[in-house]
Amino acid sequence: MSSGAGIQRPQHIAIIMDGNGRWAEQRGFPRSFGHRSGAGTVREIVTACGELGIDFLTLYSFSSENWKRPPDEVKALMELCVMYCDGEREELVRENVRVRVIGRLHELPDDVRGALERVQEATASCTGCTLCLAINYGSRAEIVDACRSIASAVRAGDLDPDDVDEAAIESRLYTTGLPDPDLLIRTGGELRVSNYLLWQISYAELYVTETLWPDFDEPQLRAAVEEFGRRRRRFGGLDGAAASGVPTA
Ligand code: IPE
Ligand code: IPE
Ligand code: MG
């Protein structure tokens, strides 16, 4: 978290971009139309984060549970991912946005993986906002993968079980190296986290808006950031002067 003129600003915003399907259905269109419109919102919000000085933006783009959807919707989402990565690549470089991808990428179709690799490569030396795309991402799968990695290291004799601590787990999460999200925004009104960044959002401030993702825009992002600025984060401690005290007998 960084401060500007005494107002706390999130360093890392994570978003559950929900409501594309409902947005399309309300208009009598197929759900994929909502996903296409949602991609336009992604463009606007990425630019807005750059302007607001947000260092990290993580977008829930496709969950490990979204494979349960009808094949034509999954196909449309995968195609859209390729279109976004290839279509926005040059603009992302222009905006100095560095792209990183989290999730079980090896399970994705080759063309999707290729597009994700191309955009990561093209933006690798960008130094502005980091856009982290969560694709085929599930937090439980991420934790399972971290546990497997720890078990392998112990078996190989490279890690003592007594040395397994929070840092040992964090270093094996897909998000290693990223600060934890300060602010988690969910559009579409659902009051749940849907297997998103469960470890990382331990102390994130939650912000849920009824606005469906295709209708979310820069002023609404600013409103969420302003609301964040009014929250009092305690991380289990206390406000103000007492926060820095040591336990008394
Ligand atoms: C979120 O919108 C996008 C993805 C899950 C990929 P939804 O498709 O879940 O939209 P609703 O929640 O059904 O309206
Ligand atoms: C979460 O939305 C996943 C993404 C936004 C990619 P879902 O629509 O899949 O979540 P549930 O099913 O309502 O919990
Ligand atoms: Mg949904």
XYZ file of C-alpha atoms and ligand atoms in Angstrom:
278
model
C 0.000 0.000 0.000
C 1.337 3.426 -0.890
C 0.183 6.808 0.347
C -0.421 10.011 -1.573
C -1.303 13.186 0.367
C -2.233 11.032 3.354
C -4.792 8.964 1.414
C -3.988 5.272 1.357
C -4.066 3.790 -2.105
C -4.038 0.091 -2.954
C -0.790 -1.169 -4.415
C -2.487 -4.310 -5.700
C -6.106 -4.608 -6.829
C -7.606 -8.016 -7.584
C -10.907 -8.201 -9.464
C -13.503 -10.936 -9.890
C -14.940 -9.809 -13.224
C -18.415 -11.280 -12.826
C -21.725 -10.640 -14.547
C -20.946 -10.916 -18.259
C -23.550 -13.636 -18.793
C -26.338 -11.744 -17.023
C -25.451 -8.563 -18.890
C -25.933 -10.360 -22.219
C -29.052 -12.253 -21.130
C -30.713 -9.006 -20.007
C -30.303 -7.799 -23.588
C -31.469 -11.013 -25.200
C -27.988 -11.856 -26.476
C -25.967 -15.043 -26.082
C -23.666 -15.108 -23.057
C -20.577 -14.910 -25.251
C -21.680 -11.416 -26.278
C -21.322 -10.391 -22.635
C -17.825 -11.832 -22.508
C -16.873 -9.825 -25.600
C -18.221 -6.672 -24.052
C -16.370 -7.511 -20.836
C -13.089 -7.540 -22.753
C -13.696 -3.858 -23.532
C -14.013 -3.190 -19.814
C -10.684 -4.931 -19.253
C -9.065 -2.482 -21.667
C -10.570 0.546 -19.862
C -9.682 -0.710 -16.376
C -6.091 -1.601 -17.273
C -5.559 1.923 -18.619
C -7.260 3.442 -15.574
C -5.036 1.469 -13.191
C -1.969 2.809 -14.993
C -3.292 6.355 -14.590
C -4.131 5.802 -10.923
C -0.642 4.512 -10.208
C -1.793 1.026 -9.226
C 1.261 -1.246 -9.367
C -0.505 -4.610 -9.673
C -3.874 -5.587 -11.131
C -4.945 -9.236 -11.029
C -7.980 -10.205 -13.112
C -9.934 -13.428 -12.652
C -10.390 -14.327 -16.295
C -11.221 -18.048 -16.260
C -11.464 -20.246 -13.195
C -10.519 -23.897 -12.951
C -14.232 -24.500 -12.333
C -15.375 -22.615 -15.452
C -14.671 -25.751 -17.549
C -18.070 -26.917 -16.234
C -19.769 -24.443 -18.593
C -21.226 -25.485 -21.964
C -18.474 -26.238 -24.526
C -19.482 -23.361 -26.810
C -19.134 -20.854 -23.968
C -15.737 -22.273 -22.966
C -14.654 -22.078 -26.610
C -15.798 -18.456 -26.853
C -13.875 -17.573 -23.687
C -10.705 -19.239 -24.968
C -11.000 -17.467 -28.335
C -11.509 -14.190 -26.552
C -8.367 -14.755 -24.517
C -6.355 -15.224 -27.717
C -7.994 -12.163 -29.294
C -7.294 -10.017 -26.239
C -3.665 -11.083 -25.873
C -2.809 -10.715 -29.550
C -5.024 -7.682 -30.175
C -3.861 -5.686 -27.146
C -0.199 -6.690 -27.147
C 1.165 -3.561 -28.806
C -1.096 -1.261 -26.806
C 0.012 -2.911 -23.572
C 3.636 -2.295 -24.525
C 2.761 1.338 -25.338
C 1.133 1.695 -21.923
C 4.200 0.088 -20.304
C 2.055 -2.734 -18.822
C 3.819 -5.952 -17.945
C 1.680 -9.064 -18.269
C 2.023 -12.105 -16.088
C -0.206 -15.172 -16.135
C -1.210 -17.406 -13.211
C -3.023 -20.751 -13.306
C -2.461 -24.265 -14.610
C -1.306 -23.082 -18.011
C -0.180 -26.516 -19.196
C -3.869 -27.586 -19.257
C -4.850 -24.834 -21.713
C -5.189 -25.365 -25.483
C -1.946 -24.706 -27.398
C -3.215 -21.581 -29.160
C -4.258 -19.981 -25.866
C -0.963 -20.826 -24.217
C 0.884 -19.453 -27.241
C -0.978 -16.130 -27.098
C -0.334 -15.837 -23.366
C 3.363 -16.549 -23.875
C 3.581 -13.980 -26.679
C 2.063 -11.204 -24.587
C 4.200 -12.057 -21.553
C 7.320 -12.046 -23.698
C 6.458 -8.797 -25.503
C 5.800 -6.956 -22.235
C 8.573 -8.554 -20.170
C 10.635 -5.367 -19.932
C 7.696 -3.035 -19.236
C 8.043 -1.237 -15.919
C 4.568 0.195 -15.290
C 1.555 -1.633 -13.910
C 1.780 -5.441 -13.750
C -1.355 -7.021 -15.202
C -1.710 -10.497 -13.801
C -4.196 -12.661 -15.697
C -5.641 -15.564 -13.717
C -6.533 -18.163 -16.338
C -7.465 -21.753 -15.537
C -6.794 -20.498 -12.056
C -8.160 -22.047 -8.886
C -6.832 -21.215 -5.475
C -7.233 -24.744 -4.159
C -5.335 -26.134 -7.158
C -2.621 -23.534 -6.502
C -2.319 -24.659 -2.883
C -2.281 -28.329 -3.946
C 0.558 -27.562 -6.386
C 2.480 -25.739 -3.635
C 2.021 -28.709 -1.274
C 3.282 -31.107 -3.943
C 6.342 -28.945 -4.471
C 7.052 -28.862 -0.734
C 6.578 -32.636 -0.441
C 9.012 -33.187 -3.336
C 11.598 -30.881 -1.760
C 11.302 -32.725 1.559
C 11.610 -36.104 -0.142
C 14.700 -34.915 -2.035
C 16.257 -33.825 1.237
C 16.293 -30.170 0.183
C 13.776 -29.001 2.786
C 13.395 -29.851 6.441
C 9.719 -30.144 7.500
C 10.530 -27.831 10.416
C 11.483 -25.145 7.889
C 8.066 -25.164 6.207
C 6.745 -21.714 7.038
C 4.600 -19.065 5.350
C 7.516 -17.963 3.174
C 8.099 -21.555 2.009
C 4.455 -21.767 0.927
C 4.329 -18.291 -0.622
C 7.407 -18.948 -2.694
C 5.581 -21.906 -4.288
C 2.313 -20.153 -5.084
C 1.723 -19.027 -8.690
C 1.749 -15.455 -7.364
C 5.229 -15.657 -5.884
C 6.889 -12.265 -5.968
C 3.605 -10.337 -6.102
C 2.473 -8.440 -3.018
C -0.859 -9.595 -1.577
C -3.904 -7.765 -2.965
C -4.940 -4.809 -0.817
C -8.348 -4.486 -2.418
C -10.565 -7.232 -3.852
C -13.365 -5.976 -6.094
C -16.181 -8.250 -7.205
C -18.663 -7.034 -9.791
C -22.047 -8.672 -10.320
C -23.105 -8.596 -6.679
C -22.324 -12.128 -5.515
C -21.014 -12.249 -1.945
C -18.396 -14.958 -2.372
C -14.800 -15.385 -3.445
C -15.242 -18.347 -5.827
C -11.854 -19.991 -5.230
C -9.871 -16.820 -5.955
C -6.532 -16.070 -4.257
C -7.652 -17.608 -0.957
C -4.211 -17.415 0.631
C -3.388 -13.991 -0.768
C -6.609 -12.140 0.193
C -6.278 -12.898 3.912
C -6.254 -9.179 4.723
C -7.600 -7.677 1.508
C -10.398 -5.139 1.807
C -13.521 -6.445 0.065
C -15.616 -4.318 -2.258
C -18.670 -5.765 -3.981
C -20.699 -3.830 -6.514
C -23.965 -4.855 -8.165
C -22.646 -3.414 -11.432
C -22.170 -6.147 -14.016
C -18.622 -6.313 -15.400
C -19.404 -4.932 -18.891
C -20.883 -1.828 -17.191
C -17.973 -1.326 -14.793
C -15.861 1.665 -15.736
C -13.144 4.061 -14.658
C -15.319 6.253 -12.368
C -16.508 3.108 -10.588
C -12.940 1.932 -10.174
C -12.071 5.316 -8.682
C -15.044 5.001 -6.318
C -13.730 1.628 -5.118
C -10.247 3.073 -4.628
C -11.707 6.021 -2.697
C -13.721 3.668 -0.512
C -10.509 1.722 0.133
C -8.924 4.989 1.245
C -11.549 5.283 3.979
C -11.051 1.762 5.355
C -9.064 1.225 8.526
C -6.818 -1.780 8.188
C -5.600 -3.329 11.381
C -4.105 -6.696 10.368
C -5.108 -8.059 13.740
C -3.534 -5.181 15.618
C -5.056 -1.978 16.937
C -5.543 1.485 15.492
C -3.224 4.380 16.137
C -0.521 4.612 18.771
C -1.494 1.382 20.501
C -0.747 -0.479 17.272
C 2.990 -0.258 17.791
C 3.025 -1.363 21.389
C 4.516 -4.561 22.759
C 2.362 -6.932 24.816
C 2.030 -5.812 28.416
C 2.195 -8.253 31.293
C -17.774 -13.761 -15.508
O -19.067 -13.593 -15.953
C -16.850 -14.219 -16.592
C -16.365 -15.582 -16.421
C -16.711 -16.403 -15.473
C -15.420 -16.048 -17.389
P -20.103 -14.782 -15.900
O -20.067 -15.504 -17.198
O -19.915 -15.625 -14.700
O -21.454 -13.978 -15.796
P -22.704 -14.318 -14.896
O -22.237 -14.387 -13.473
O -23.244 -15.634 -15.374
O -23.632 -13.184 -15.137
C -15.791 -16.312 -10.918
O -17.061 -16.156 -11.439
C -14.817 -16.645 -12.018
C -14.462 -15.534 -12.905
C -14.906 -14.314 -12.822
C -13.501 -15.873 -13.925
P -18.085 -17.371 -11.534
O -19.300 -16.857 -12.207
O -17.429 -18.556 -12.136
O -18.369 -17.693 -9.996
P -19.599 -18.429 -9.320
O -19.851 -19.697 -10.091
O -20.764 -17.502 -9.400
O -19.171 -18.664 -7.900
Mg -20.650 -15.542 -12.812
